[in-house]
Tab-separated table of C-alpha atoms and ligand atoms in Angstrom:
chain	number	residue	atom	x	y	z
A	1	MET	CA	-29.026	-43.770	1.492
A	2	THR	CA	-32.167	-43.348	-0.591
A	3	ASP	CA	-34.949	-44.313	1.798
A	4	ALA	CA	-36.439	-40.958	2.810
A	5	THR	CA	-37.706	-42.370	6.082
A	6	LEU	CA	-34.165	-43.264	7.116
A	7	GLN	CA	-32.467	-40.143	5.868
A	8	ARG	CA	-31.488	-37.866	8.748
A	9	LEU	CA	-31.595	-34.135	8.063
A	10	PHE	CA	-29.346	-31.599	9.762
A	11	HIS	CA	-29.570	-27.843	10.051
A	12	LEU	CA	-26.405	-25.882	10.794
A	13	ARG	CA	-26.196	-22.280	12.009
A	14	THR	CA	-22.853	-20.542	11.822
A	15	TYR	CA	-21.606	-17.459	13.644
A	16	GLY	CA	-18.136	-15.929	13.531
A	17	CYS	CA	-15.203	-15.736	11.171
A	18	GLN	CA	-14.129	-17.585	8.015
A	19	MET	CA	-12.542	-20.342	10.127
A	20	ASN	CA	-15.963	-21.068	11.570
A	21	VAL	CA	-17.611	-20.937	8.159
A	22	HIS	CA	-15.058	-23.453	6.955
A	23	ASP	CA	-15.455	-25.607	10.082
A	24	SER	CA	-19.171	-25.694	9.273
A	25	GLU	CA	-18.296	-26.965	5.802
A	26	LYS	CA	-16.141	-29.670	7.403
A	27	ILE	CA	-18.959	-30.616	9.790
A	28	SER	CA	-21.445	-30.730	6.905
A	29	ASN	CA	-19.134	-32.864	4.807
A	30	LEU	CA	-18.592	-35.319	7.689
A	31	LEU	CA	-22.352	-35.584	8.161
A	32	TYR	CA	-22.874	-36.181	4.427
A	33	HIS	CA	-20.393	-39.044	4.651
A	34	ALA	CA	-22.403	-40.423	7.582
A	35	GLY	CA	-25.595	-40.400	5.489
A	36	TYR	CA	-27.123	-37.107	6.667
A	37	ARG	CA	-28.310	-34.387	4.290
A	38	ALA	CA	-28.541	-30.615	4.944
A	39	THR	CA	-31.792	-28.693	5.266
A	40	ASP	CA	-32.398	-24.937	5.410
A	41	SER	CA	-35.390	-25.533	7.617
A	42	ALA	CA	-34.934	-26.013	11.359
A	43	ASP	CA	-38.462	-27.471	11.435
A	44	ALA	CA	-37.498	-30.270	9.068
A	45	ALA	CA	-34.246	-31.076	10.896
A	46	ASP	CA	-33.550	-34.104	13.083
A	47	LEU	CA	-30.204	-32.619	14.138
A	48	LEU	CA	-29.578	-28.920	14.738
A	49	ILE	CA	-26.044	-27.656	15.316
A	50	ILE	CA	-25.050	-24.144	16.329
A	51	ASN	CA	-21.437	-23.348	15.420
A	52	THR	CA	-20.579	-20.513	17.764
A	53	CYS	CA	-18.265	-17.505	18.051
A	54	SER	CA	-16.949	-15.953	21.243
A	55	ILE	CA	-14.830	-13.080	19.983
A	56	ARG	CA	-16.992	-10.443	21.685
A	57	ASP	CA	-19.662	-10.801	24.345
A	58	LYS	CA	-22.391	-10.027	21.792
A	59	ALA	CA	-21.311	-12.982	19.648
A	60	GLU	CA	-21.494	-15.321	22.644
A	61	GLN	CA	-24.967	-13.981	23.530
A	62	HIS	CA	-26.266	-15.101	20.095
A	63	LEU	CA	-25.914	-18.665	21.323
A	64	TYR	CA	-27.894	-18.094	24.497
A	65	SER	CA	-30.762	-16.366	22.718
A	66	ASP	CA	-30.824	-19.128	20.086
A	67	LEU	CA	-30.872	-21.761	22.805
A	68	GLY	CA	-33.757	-19.990	24.549
A	69	ARG	CA	-35.794	-20.063	21.343
A	70	LEU	CA	-34.911	-23.693	20.646
A	71	ARG	CA	-36.555	-25.085	23.793
A	72	ASP	CA	-39.812	-25.426	21.846
A	73	TRP	CA	-38.050	-26.898	18.806
A	74	LYS	CA	-36.495	-29.563	20.969
A	75	GLY	CA	-39.785	-30.214	22.752
A	76	GLU	CA	-41.600	-30.949	19.506
A	77	GLY	CA	-39.820	-34.123	18.461
A	78	ALA	CA	-38.635	-36.864	20.749
A	79	ARG	CA	-35.899	-37.780	18.306
A	80	ARG	CA	-34.577	-34.264	17.741
A	81	VAL	CA	-30.946	-33.686	18.653
A	82	LEU	CA	-29.471	-30.275	19.538
A	83	ALA	CA	-25.709	-29.652	19.542
A	84	VAL	CA	-23.338	-26.754	20.213
A	85	ALA	CA	-19.990	-26.510	18.412
A	86	GLY	CA	-17.297	-23.899	17.892
A	87	CYS	CA	-15.590	-21.343	20.070
A	88	VAL	CA	-18.212	-21.005	22.840
A	89	ALA	CA	-18.392	-24.825	23.010
A	90	GLN	CA	-14.610	-24.928	23.457
A	91	GLN	CA	-14.726	-22.201	26.093
A	92	GLU	CA	-17.660	-23.497	28.133
A	93	GLY	CA	-17.451	-27.285	27.628
A	94	ASP	CA	-19.842	-29.461	29.601
A	95	SER	CA	-21.142	-26.526	31.632
A	96	LEU	CA	-23.409	-25.958	28.594
A	97	LEU	CA	-24.979	-29.382	29.233
A	98	VAL	CA	-25.627	-28.389	32.839
A	99	ARG	CA	-27.049	-24.951	32.080
A	100	PHE	CA	-29.133	-26.075	29.092
A	101	PRO	CA	-30.806	-29.448	29.668
A	102	HIS	CA	-32.174	-29.450	26.101
A	103	VAL	CA	-28.646	-29.473	24.614
A	104	ASP	CA	-27.682	-33.058	23.713
A	105	PHE	CA	-24.015	-32.701	22.894
A	106	VAL	CA	-21.175	-30.225	22.779
A	107	PHE	CA	-18.079	-30.523	20.634
A	108	GLY	CA	-15.134	-28.170	20.508
A	109	THR	CA	-12.915	-26.821	17.778
A	110	HIS	CA	-10.499	-29.793	17.927
A	111	ASN	CA	-13.198	-32.447	17.798
A	112	LEU	CA	-15.117	-31.885	14.578
A	113	ARG	CA	-14.420	-35.395	13.352
A	114	PHE	CA	-16.537	-36.939	16.113
A	115	VAL	CA	-19.734	-35.168	15.081
A	116	ALA	CA	-21.517	-38.142	13.489
A	117	ALA	CA	-20.621	-40.560	16.296
A	118	MET	CA	-21.759	-38.041	18.901
A	119	ALA	CA	-25.022	-37.419	17.042
A	120	SER	CA	-25.888	-41.105	16.955
A	121	ALA	CA	-24.917	-41.559	20.614
A	122	ALA	CA	-27.197	-38.610	21.413
A	123	GLU	CA	-30.063	-40.343	19.616
A	124	ARG	CA	-29.588	-43.213	22.030
A	125	GLY	CA	-29.850	-40.799	24.947
A	126	SER	CA	-26.234	-40.056	25.788
A	127	ARG	CA	-25.320	-36.433	26.633
A	128	THR	CA	-21.641	-35.700	26.212
A	129	ALA	CA	-19.121	-32.916	25.685
A	130	ARG	CA	-15.844	-33.372	23.817
A	131	VAL	CA	-13.599	-30.379	24.114
A	132	ASP	CA	-10.238	-32.012	24.708
A	133	GLU	CA	-7.462	-30.163	22.978
A	134	THR	CA	-5.030	-32.188	20.944
A	135	ASP	CA	-1.705	-31.168	19.504
A	136	SER	CA	-1.994	-33.802	16.799
A	137	VAL	CA	-2.247	-33.133	13.083
A	138	GLU	CA	-4.915	-35.875	12.802
A	139	ARG	CA	-7.616	-33.255	12.790
A	140	PHE	CA	-6.462	-32.234	9.291
A	141	ASP	CA	-7.162	-35.744	7.932
A	142	LEU	CA	-10.728	-35.186	6.896
A	143	PRO	CA	-12.535	-36.999	4.091
A	144	GLN	CA	-12.660	-35.521	0.584
A	145	ARG	CA	-15.792	-33.667	-0.388
A	146	HIS	CA	-18.789	-35.975	-0.594
A	147	PRO	CA	-20.169	-35.952	-4.170
A	148	ASP	CA	-23.513	-34.564	-2.934
A	149	PHE	CA	-21.896	-31.831	-0.845
A	150	GLY	CA	-20.740	-28.971	-3.031
A	151	GLY	CA	-19.432	-26.687	-0.297
A	152	GLU	CA	-20.791	-23.258	0.482
A	153	SER	CA	-19.749	-21.522	-2.717
A	154	VAL	CA	-19.181	-22.189	-6.394
A	155	GLY	CA	-15.725	-21.625	-7.862
A	156	ARG	CA	-14.183	-20.638	-4.528
A	157	ALA	CA	-13.021	-22.628	-1.520
A	158	TYR	CA	-11.320	-22.273	1.834
A	159	VAL	CA	-8.277	-24.369	2.670
A	160	THR	CA	-6.997	-24.688	6.250
A	161	VAL	CA	-3.218	-24.323	6.511
A	162	MET	CA	-2.764	-23.785	10.235
A	163	GLU	CA	-4.920	-23.657	13.336
A	164	GLY	CA	-4.678	-22.107	16.759
A	165	CYS	CA	-2.894	-19.008	17.976
A	166	ASP	CA	0.074	-18.541	20.287
A	167	MET	CA	0.136	-14.756	20.182
A	168	PHE	CA	-2.035	-14.133	23.249
A	169	CYS	CA	-2.996	-10.554	22.460
A	170	SER	CA	-4.315	-9.283	25.774
A	171	PHE	CA	-7.883	-8.672	24.539
A	172	CYS	CA	-8.373	-11.891	22.592
A	173	ILE	CA	-10.071	-15.166	23.462
A	174	VAL	CA	-8.931	-17.045	20.337
A	175	PRO	CA	-5.845	-18.683	21.948
A	176	THR	CA	-8.311	-20.277	24.420
A	177	THR	CA	-10.970	-21.257	21.920
A	178	ARG	CA	-8.622	-22.492	19.187
A	179	GLY	CA	-5.703	-23.771	21.232
A	180	ARG	CA	-2.041	-23.943	20.316
A	181	GLU	CA	-0.679	-23.102	16.892
A	182	ILE	CA	-0.259	-26.097	14.631
A	183	SER	CA	0.567	-26.225	10.912
A	184	ARG	CA	-0.675	-28.749	8.407
A	185	ALA	CA	1.836	-30.557	6.183
A	186	THR	CA	2.422	-28.797	2.857
A	187	ALA	CA	1.755	-31.989	0.860
A	188	GLY	CA	-1.775	-32.311	2.290
A	189	ILE	CA	-2.543	-28.667	1.542
A	190	VAL	CA	-1.249	-28.985	-2.027
A	191	ALA	CA	-3.201	-32.216	-2.601
A	192	GLU	CA	-6.408	-30.574	-1.383
A	193	ALA	CA	-5.817	-27.495	-3.568
A	194	GLU	CA	-5.121	-29.713	-6.598
A	195	ALA	CA	-8.340	-31.661	-6.036
A	196	LEU	CA	-10.293	-28.405	-5.693
A	197	ALA	CA	-8.745	-26.974	-8.874
A	198	ALA	CA	-9.558	-30.208	-10.729
A	199	SER	CA	-13.193	-29.852	-9.607
A	200	GLY	CA	-13.437	-26.332	-11.043
A	201	VAL	CA	-12.425	-24.148	-8.098
A	202	ARG	CA	-10.639	-21.020	-9.379
A	203	GLU	CA	-9.950	-19.185	-6.124
A	204	ILE	CA	-8.762	-20.488	-2.773
A	205	THR	CA	-8.438	-18.653	0.513
A	206	LEU	CA	-5.852	-20.069	2.882
A	207	LEU	CA	-7.060	-19.979	6.451
A	208	GLY	CA	-5.349	-19.687	9.797
A	209	GLN	CA	-5.765	-17.535	12.910
A	210	THR	CA	-2.287	-16.148	12.159
A	211	VAL	CA	-1.998	-17.643	8.707
A	212	ASN	CA	1.413	-16.238	7.822
A	213	ALA	CA	2.890	-17.791	10.961
A	214	TYR	CA	2.454	-21.054	9.030
A	215	GLY	CA	5.343	-23.438	9.723
A	216	ARG	CA	7.177	-21.063	12.073
A	217	HIS	CA	7.224	-23.376	15.101
A	218	ASP	CA	8.357	-26.357	13.010
A	219	ALA	CA	11.173	-24.291	11.479
A	220	ARG	CA	12.270	-22.903	14.867
A	221	ARG	CA	12.264	-26.345	16.495
A	222	GLY	CA	14.101	-27.935	13.547
A	223	HIS	CA	11.030	-30.107	12.777
A	224	ALA	CA	10.125	-28.646	9.398
A	225	GLU	CA	11.384	-31.590	7.366
A	226	GLU	CA	9.892	-34.222	9.642
A	227	ARG	CA	6.524	-32.394	9.819
A	228	GLY	CA	6.595	-31.598	6.101
A	229	THR	CA	5.990	-27.875	6.501
A	230	ALA	CA	7.530	-25.245	4.232
A	231	SER	CA	7.577	-21.523	4.986
A	232	PHE	CA	4.399	-19.582	4.222
A	233	SER	CA	5.923	-17.866	1.203
A	234	GLN	CA	7.176	-21.215	-0.166
A	235	LEU	CA	3.680	-22.615	0.322
A	236	LEU	CA	2.200	-19.733	-1.680
A	237	ARG	CA	4.678	-20.257	-4.518
A	238	ARG	CA	3.926	-23.984	-4.559
A	239	LEU	CA	0.154	-23.419	-4.694
A	240	ALA	CA	0.495	-20.775	-7.412
A	241	ALA	CA	1.990	-23.446	-9.687
A	242	ILE	CA	-1.235	-25.508	-9.648
A	243	PRO	CA	-2.904	-25.273	-13.072
A	244	GLY	CA	-6.388	-23.725	-12.954
A	245	LEU	CA	-5.937	-21.933	-9.634
A	246	ASP	CA	-6.195	-18.334	-10.769
A	247	ARG	CA	-6.471	-16.636	-7.392
A	248	ILE	CA	-4.920	-17.275	-4.016
A	249	ARG	CA	-5.886	-15.277	-0.918
A	250	TYR	CA	-5.014	-15.729	2.723
A	251	THR	CA	-6.494	-14.570	6.021
A	252	SER	CA	-5.745	-13.357	8.677
A	253	PRO	CA	-2.063	-12.584	8.628
A	254	HIS	CA	-0.372	-11.027	11.652
A	255	PRO	CA	1.724	-7.921	10.863
A	256	LEU	CA	4.702	-9.473	12.666
A	257	PHE	CA	5.128	-12.300	10.165
A	258	PHE	CA	5.685	-10.425	6.913
A	259	ASP	CA	9.232	-11.419	6.053
A	260	ASP	CA	11.029	-10.193	2.931
A	261	ASP	CA	10.119	-13.276	0.947
A	262	LEU	CA	6.399	-12.962	1.688
A	263	VAL	CA	6.552	-9.340	0.555
A	264	ARG	CA	8.405	-10.476	-2.592
A	265	VAL	CA	5.686	-13.047	-3.327
A	266	HIS	CA	3.257	-10.154	-3.753
A	267	ALA	CA	5.556	-8.620	-6.360
A	268	GLU	CA	6.396	-11.827	-8.192
A	269	VAL	CA	3.453	-14.235	-8.035
A	270	ASP	CA	0.477	-13.185	-10.144
A	271	ALA	CA	-1.948	-15.713	-8.662
A	272	VAL	CA	-1.531	-14.192	-5.195
A	273	CYS	CA	-4.208	-11.502	-5.053
A	274	PRO	CA	-3.270	-7.837	-4.556
A	275	HIS	CA	-5.072	-7.620	-1.221
A	276	VAL	CA	-3.873	-8.051	2.344
A	277	HIS	CA	-6.056	-7.892	5.424
A	278	LEU	CA	-3.638	-6.459	7.964
A	279	PRO	CA	-5.179	-5.984	11.418
A	280	LEU	CA	-3.790	-2.860	13.089
A	281	GLN	CA	-6.053	-2.798	16.209
A	282	SER	CA	-4.716	0.572	17.404
A	283	GLY	CA	-2.475	3.356	16.144
A	284	SER	CA	-1.170	4.249	19.595
A	285	ASP	CA	2.122	2.754	20.718
A	286	SER	CA	1.129	2.599	24.370
A	287	VAL	CA	-2.198	0.893	23.579
A	288	LEU	CA	-0.428	-1.544	21.232
A	289	THR	CA	1.956	-2.404	24.073
A	290	ASP	CA	-0.931	-3.030	26.459
A	291	MET	CA	-2.641	-5.105	23.767
A	292	ARG	CA	0.548	-7.204	23.491
A	293	ARG	CA	0.557	-6.830	19.719
A	294	ARG	CA	4.394	-6.843	19.568
A	295	TYR	CA	4.681	-4.071	16.981
A	296	GLY	CA	4.530	-0.278	17.128
A	297	ARG	CA	2.927	2.163	14.725
A	298	ASP	CA	6.222	2.627	12.835
A	299	ASP	CA	6.705	-1.124	12.398
A	300	PHE	CA	3.198	-1.400	11.034
A	301	ARG	CA	3.741	1.498	8.659
A	302	ARG	CA	6.988	-0.086	7.445
A	303	THR	CA	5.178	-3.341	6.632
A	304	ALA	CA	2.441	-1.493	4.763
A	305	ASP	CA	5.074	0.543	2.867
A	306	ALA	CA	7.047	-2.584	1.943
A	307	LEU	CA	3.894	-4.235	0.577
A	308	ARG	CA	3.048	-1.111	-1.434
A	309	LYS	CA	6.566	-0.895	-2.786
A	310	ALA	CA	6.368	-4.535	-3.891
A	311	LYS	CA	2.860	-4.167	-5.314
A	312	PRO	CA	1.878	-0.505	-5.748
A	313	ASP	CA	-1.831	-1.207	-6.334
A	314	ILE	CA	-2.202	-3.554	-3.339
A	315	ALA	CA	-5.396	-3.023	-1.300
A	316	ILE	CA	-4.795	-3.078	2.440
A	317	THR	CA	-7.736	-3.578	4.805
A	318	THR	CA	-7.709	-3.790	8.581
A	319	ASP	CA	-9.364	-4.469	11.948
A	320	LEU	CA	-9.458	-1.883	14.746
A	321	ILE	CA	-10.557	-1.822	18.365
A	322	VAL	CA	-11.648	1.347	20.161
A	323	GLY	CA	-12.170	1.818	23.884
A	324	PHE	CA	-9.430	-0.527	25.025
A	325	PRO	CA	-8.729	0.081	28.764
A	326	GLY	CA	-6.601	3.197	29.203
A	327	GLU	CA	-7.151	4.462	25.624
A	328	SER	CA	-7.016	8.261	25.958
A	329	ASP	CA	-8.367	10.745	23.493
A	330	ALA	CA	-4.784	11.321	22.290
A	331	ASP	CA	-4.347	7.557	21.742
A	332	PHE	CA	-7.522	7.501	19.714
A	333	ARG	CA	-6.315	10.506	17.638
A	334	ASP	CA	-3.129	8.517	16.940
A	335	THR	CA	-5.326	5.725	15.573
A	336	LEU	CA	-7.267	8.126	13.334
A	337	ASP	CA	-4.002	9.651	12.051
A	338	LEU	CA	-2.437	6.328	11.216
A	339	VAL	CA	-5.612	5.022	9.568
A	340	ARG	CA	-5.711	8.162	7.395
A	341	ASP	CA	-2.013	7.989	6.693
A	342	ILE	CA	-2.044	4.338	5.630
A	343	ALA	CA	-5.281	4.932	3.704
A	344	PHE	CA	-6.818	1.533	4.300
A	345	VAL	CA	-9.251	0.594	1.572
A	346	ASP	CA	-11.643	-0.767	4.174
A	347	GLY	CA	-11.749	-1.844	7.788
A	348	PHE	CA	-13.761	-3.570	10.474
A	349	SER	CA	-13.939	-1.687	13.751
A	350	PHE	CA	-15.173	-2.838	17.119
A	351	LYS	CA	-15.702	-1.604	20.649
A	352	TYR	CA	-13.490	-3.440	23.094
A	353	SER	CA	-15.373	-6.270	24.779
A	354	PRO	CA	-13.831	-7.841	27.916
A	355	ARG	CA	-13.388	-11.593	27.438
A	356	PRO	CA	-13.008	-14.284	30.121
A	357	GLY	CA	-9.500	-15.457	30.894
A	358	THR	CA	-7.745	-12.757	28.839
A	359	SER	CA	-4.853	-10.810	30.322
A	360	ALA	CA	-6.423	-7.412	29.556
A	361	LEU	CA	-8.746	-8.071	32.503
A	362	ARG	CA	-5.717	-7.771	34.794
A	363	LEU	CA	-4.454	-4.489	33.315
A	364	ASP	CA	-4.523	-1.678	35.780
A	365	ARG	CA	-6.013	0.856	33.363
A	366	PRO	CA	-9.229	2.858	33.564
A	367	ALA	CA	-12.134	1.560	31.496
A	368	VAL	CA	-13.305	3.870	28.713
A	369	PRO	CA	-16.912	4.936	29.434
A	370	PRO	CA	-19.344	3.209	27.024
A	371	ASP	CA	-20.694	6.434	25.487
A	372	GLU	CA	-17.162	7.634	24.840
A	373	ALA	CA	-16.261	4.301	23.193
A	374	GLN	CA	-19.410	4.587	21.077
A	375	GLU	CA	-18.455	8.097	19.939
A	376	ARG	CA	-14.982	6.918	18.997
A	377	LEU	CA	-16.404	3.982	17.089
A	378	GLU	CA	-18.684	6.255	15.101
A	379	GLU	CA	-15.894	8.712	14.310
A	380	LEU	CA	-13.603	5.896	13.195
A	381	GLN	CA	-16.307	4.259	11.100
A	382	SER	CA	-17.066	7.519	9.379
A	383	LEU	CA	-13.361	7.939	8.520
A	384	LEU	CA	-13.183	4.350	7.224
A	385	ARG	CA	-16.296	4.890	5.103
A	386	SER	CA	-14.805	8.004	3.526
A	387	LEU	CA	-11.546	6.160	2.766
A	388	THR	CA	-13.476	3.306	1.158
A	389	LEU	CA	-15.553	5.672	-0.936
A	390	LYS	CA	-12.420	7.511	-2.062
A	391	ALA	CA	-10.718	4.254	-3.049
A	392	HIS	CA	-13.837	3.068	-4.860
A	393	ARG	CA	-14.252	6.377	-6.732
A	394	ALA	CA	-10.671	6.131	-7.941
A	395	ARG	CA	-11.630	2.888	-9.669
A	396	VAL	CA	-14.434	4.413	-11.792
A	397	GLY	CA	-13.604	4.139	-15.485
A	398	GLY	CA	-11.229	1.188	-15.033
A	399	THR	CA	-11.846	-2.440	-15.878
A	400	THR	CA	-11.503	-5.375	-13.522
A	401	GLU	CA	-12.030	-9.114	-13.317
A	402	VAL	CA	-14.900	-10.431	-11.178
A	403	LEU	CA	-15.291	-13.966	-9.908
A	404	VAL	CA	-19.081	-14.251	-9.962
A	405	GLU	CA	-20.807	-15.341	-6.743
A	406	GLY	CA	-24.464	-15.041	-7.770
A	407	PRO	CA	-27.350	-12.543	-7.891
A	408	SER	CA	-26.705	-9.114	-6.395
A	409	ARG	CA	-28.769	-7.837	-3.485
A	410	ARG	CA	-29.505	-4.802	-5.648
A	411	GLY	CA	-31.899	-6.983	-7.702
A	412	GLY	CA	-32.780	-6.099	-11.296
A	413	GLY	CA	-30.914	-9.094	-12.675
A	414	GLN	CA	-27.566	-7.716	-11.442
A	415	LEU	CA	-24.814	-10.116	-10.460
A	416	LYS	CA	-22.334	-9.862	-7.623
A	417	GLY	CA	-18.757	-10.996	-7.166
A	418	ARG	CA	-15.344	-9.889	-5.988
A	419	ASP	CA	-12.475	-8.394	-7.909
A	420	PRO	CA	-8.807	-9.306	-7.237
A	421	TYR	CA	-8.638	-6.530	-4.588
A	422	HIS	CA	-11.497	-8.251	-2.689
A	423	ARG	CA	-13.880	-5.416	-3.469
A	424	VAL	CA	-17.544	-6.312	-3.936
A	425	VAL	CA	-18.646	-5.587	-7.497
A	426	ASN	CA	-22.309	-5.424	-8.542
A	427	PHE	CA	-22.708	-5.475	-12.283
A	428	GLU	CA	-25.170	-5.646	-15.126
A	429	THR	CA	-24.744	-7.618	-18.302
A	430	PRO	CA	-25.732	-5.527	-21.334
A	431	GLU	CA	-28.082	-7.040	-23.903
A	432	GLY	CA	-26.229	-9.087	-26.445
A	433	LEU	CA	-23.793	-10.519	-23.911
A	434	SER	CA	-24.669	-13.759	-22.161
A	435	ALA	CA	-24.750	-13.452	-18.379
A	436	PRO	CA	-21.943	-15.335	-16.610
A	437	LYS	CA	-22.740	-18.027	-14.038
A	438	ALA	CA	-21.577	-18.334	-10.439
A	439	GLY	CA	-17.967	-19.500	-10.520
A	440	ASP	CA	-17.200	-17.793	-13.866
A	441	PHE	CA	-14.875	-14.846	-14.351
A	442	ALA	CA	-16.358	-11.719	-15.936
A	443	THR	CA	-14.496	-8.673	-17.181
A	444	VAL	CA	-16.355	-5.529	-16.160
A	445	ARG	CA	-15.969	-1.762	-16.468
A	446	VAL	CA	-16.543	0.213	-13.267
A	447	VAL	CA	-19.154	2.925	-13.840
A	448	ASP	CA	-19.983	4.073	-10.294
A	449	ALA	CA	-18.946	3.654	-6.679
A	450	THR	CA	-20.654	3.456	-3.283
A	451	PRO	CA	-19.008	2.907	0.126
A	452	HIS	CA	-20.138	-0.725	-0.108
A	453	SER	CA	-19.341	-1.747	-3.644
A	454	LEU	CA	-18.231	-0.931	-7.156
A	455	ILE	CA	-21.016	-0.681	-9.732
A	456	ALA	CA	-20.045	-2.030	-13.127
A	457	LEU	CA	-21.049	-3.225	-16.593
A	458	ALA	CA	-19.875	-6.501	-18.069
A	459	VAL	CA	-17.711	-5.990	-21.142
A	460	SER	CA	-16.998	-9.627	-22.021
B	501	SAH	N1	-6.134	-13.278	14.125
B	501	SAH	C1	-6.595	-12.004	13.782
B	501	SAH	C2	-7.844	-11.573	14.501
B	501	SAH	C3	-8.985	-12.479	14.668
B	501	SAH	S1	-10.309	-11.851	15.610
B	501	SAH	C4	-5.499	-11.002	14.108
B	501	SAH	O1	-4.541	-11.287	14.732
B	501	SAH	O2	-5.658	-9.865	13.787
B	501	SAH	C5	-10.968	-10.617	14.530
B	501	SAH	C6	-10.959	-9.233	15.100
B	501	SAH	O3	-11.833	-9.133	16.210
B	501	SAH	C7	-9.633	-8.775	15.667
B	501	SAH	O4	-8.752	-8.362	14.667
B	501	SAH	C8	-10.037	-7.673	16.583
B	501	SAH	O5	-10.078	-6.432	15.904
B	501	SAH	C9	-11.429	-8.066	17.025
B	501	SAH	N2	-11.447	-8.496	18.426
B	501	SAH	C10	-10.829	-9.567	18.954
B	501	SAH	N3	-11.049	-9.631	20.283
B	501	SAH	C11	-11.821	-8.549	20.594
B	501	SAH	C12	-12.372	-8.042	21.812
B	501	SAH	N4	-12.151	-8.648	22.973
B	501	SAH	N5	-13.125	-6.917	21.750
B	501	SAH	C13	-13.336	-6.289	20.571
B	501	SAH	N6	-12.833	-6.707	19.403
B	501	SAH	C14	-12.077	-7.835	19.405
B	502	SF4	FE1	-6.322	-13.058	18.710
B	502	SF4	FE2	-3.991	-11.857	18.598
B	502	SF4	FE3	-4.193	-14.429	17.957
B	502	SF4	FE4	-5.216	-12.588	16.352
B	502	SF4	S1	-3.043	-12.850	16.844
B	502	SF4	S2	-6.196	-14.474	17.003
B	502	SF4	S3	-5.942	-11.036	17.782
B	502	SF4	S4	-4.514	-13.530	19.981
B	503	F3S	FE1	-15.162	-16.164	16.607
B	503	F3S	FE2	-13.792	-18.318	17.043
B	503	F3S	FE3	-13.529	-17.052	14.754
B	503	F3S	S1	-14.141	-16.720	18.494
B	503	F3S	S2	-13.908	-14.920	15.305
B	503	F3S	S3	-15.372	-18.041	15.484
B	503	F3S	S4	-11.924	-18.128	15.860
């Protein structure tokens, strides 16, 4: 479409994890195919979509404060359409239409492909919610990238390999918001990765709520051949053979699904990056039991040890929750000890947030007082920061390979990217060398370290 008066503009806001970021790319791509174009300006937009996260109460509240502010936006143009997508949409469904009369449509995590049809129905005055959950693999059949839609990043791309989660950790809302675990056929994943590599993508990140559980249900039910799903480690080996794909990452794995072959892949397959994000959640066996994580601290340590034995320089990062109901001071000390012992390179840590419909709400355990949870969070974060700084300092003097993302926040003409260990690297290009572009690899020498990044100089 070239007529500017006909061209619809959409503005998309994204909260939450990489799966949501990638869902926003899928939504954008679908809208490009339907003739829409993206705008950074809400004021210019005919269609505004909020892609929501519900992992903690604070994340859900972002939606409600956005919606409050958007009453005026909606009031200003008769034709303007407002939509809610993502995990809060899935959780709340049409109750959002009732509570917020200025919301035109709601679509859940299984219904991305209806976005354009719902937007045009909304323009004609219909107000609908589509949050039905399907167990079909149809949702993976999305159109190829529209030529005008480049994706969110240059040189890197996300690829969905599985969706949903059947683990039902007692604190977690994801099994509700993302539904049952389902794996995409290997052939479709490989075809998408090949097309991305052919278009210049050098690094892919495989996505799934429990990404290394890929194919497990099909294998267990004897459906693997019929559904065309390999094991996760076979999938990694297959993708590593694609010419031009230099880096393969995956997130988030569950500690339970590291079998011997997946560990071996880290030793044997160069394209698989030496980084694993391995969420621990707690270092206390009794808290882990109440969280329904299905491993103990020794199991976790064994997995970390096996990965380090296979790949001695592997960087292991994690997620942790403090203040889970019943967490005693001794439980928390167990977490600190294990975090120190494993020496995570980095970690995200959160205060427990009660979520609707989760089984932790039914646990007969005393709540941890908020100020106590806050103190624990601060102590844990200070330990994590010191571990990160130590790991970063150990890198000073070494060289590494950076996939360039763009200008650094530090300014001064510095560039930013990630090394194979997923560390952020900010670097300068000395005079005489030409500065690399986003999507290029640069070899750099690390000259300094902060808790946030490695500071480096380009050497070629
Ligand atoms: N699938 C991943 C986690 C995805 S959610 C896994 O199994 O590890 C990302 C992180 O949010 C979790 O690892 C957990 O640390 C945190 N989280 C999830 N639910 C939470 C809750 N109710 N309160 C606080 N943190 C939570
Ligand atoms: Fe949530 Fe647990 Fe599933 Fe991760 S494995 S998404 S924490 S239920
Ligand atoms: Fe949030 Fe949904 Fe991801 S709840 S963390 S956006 S799966």
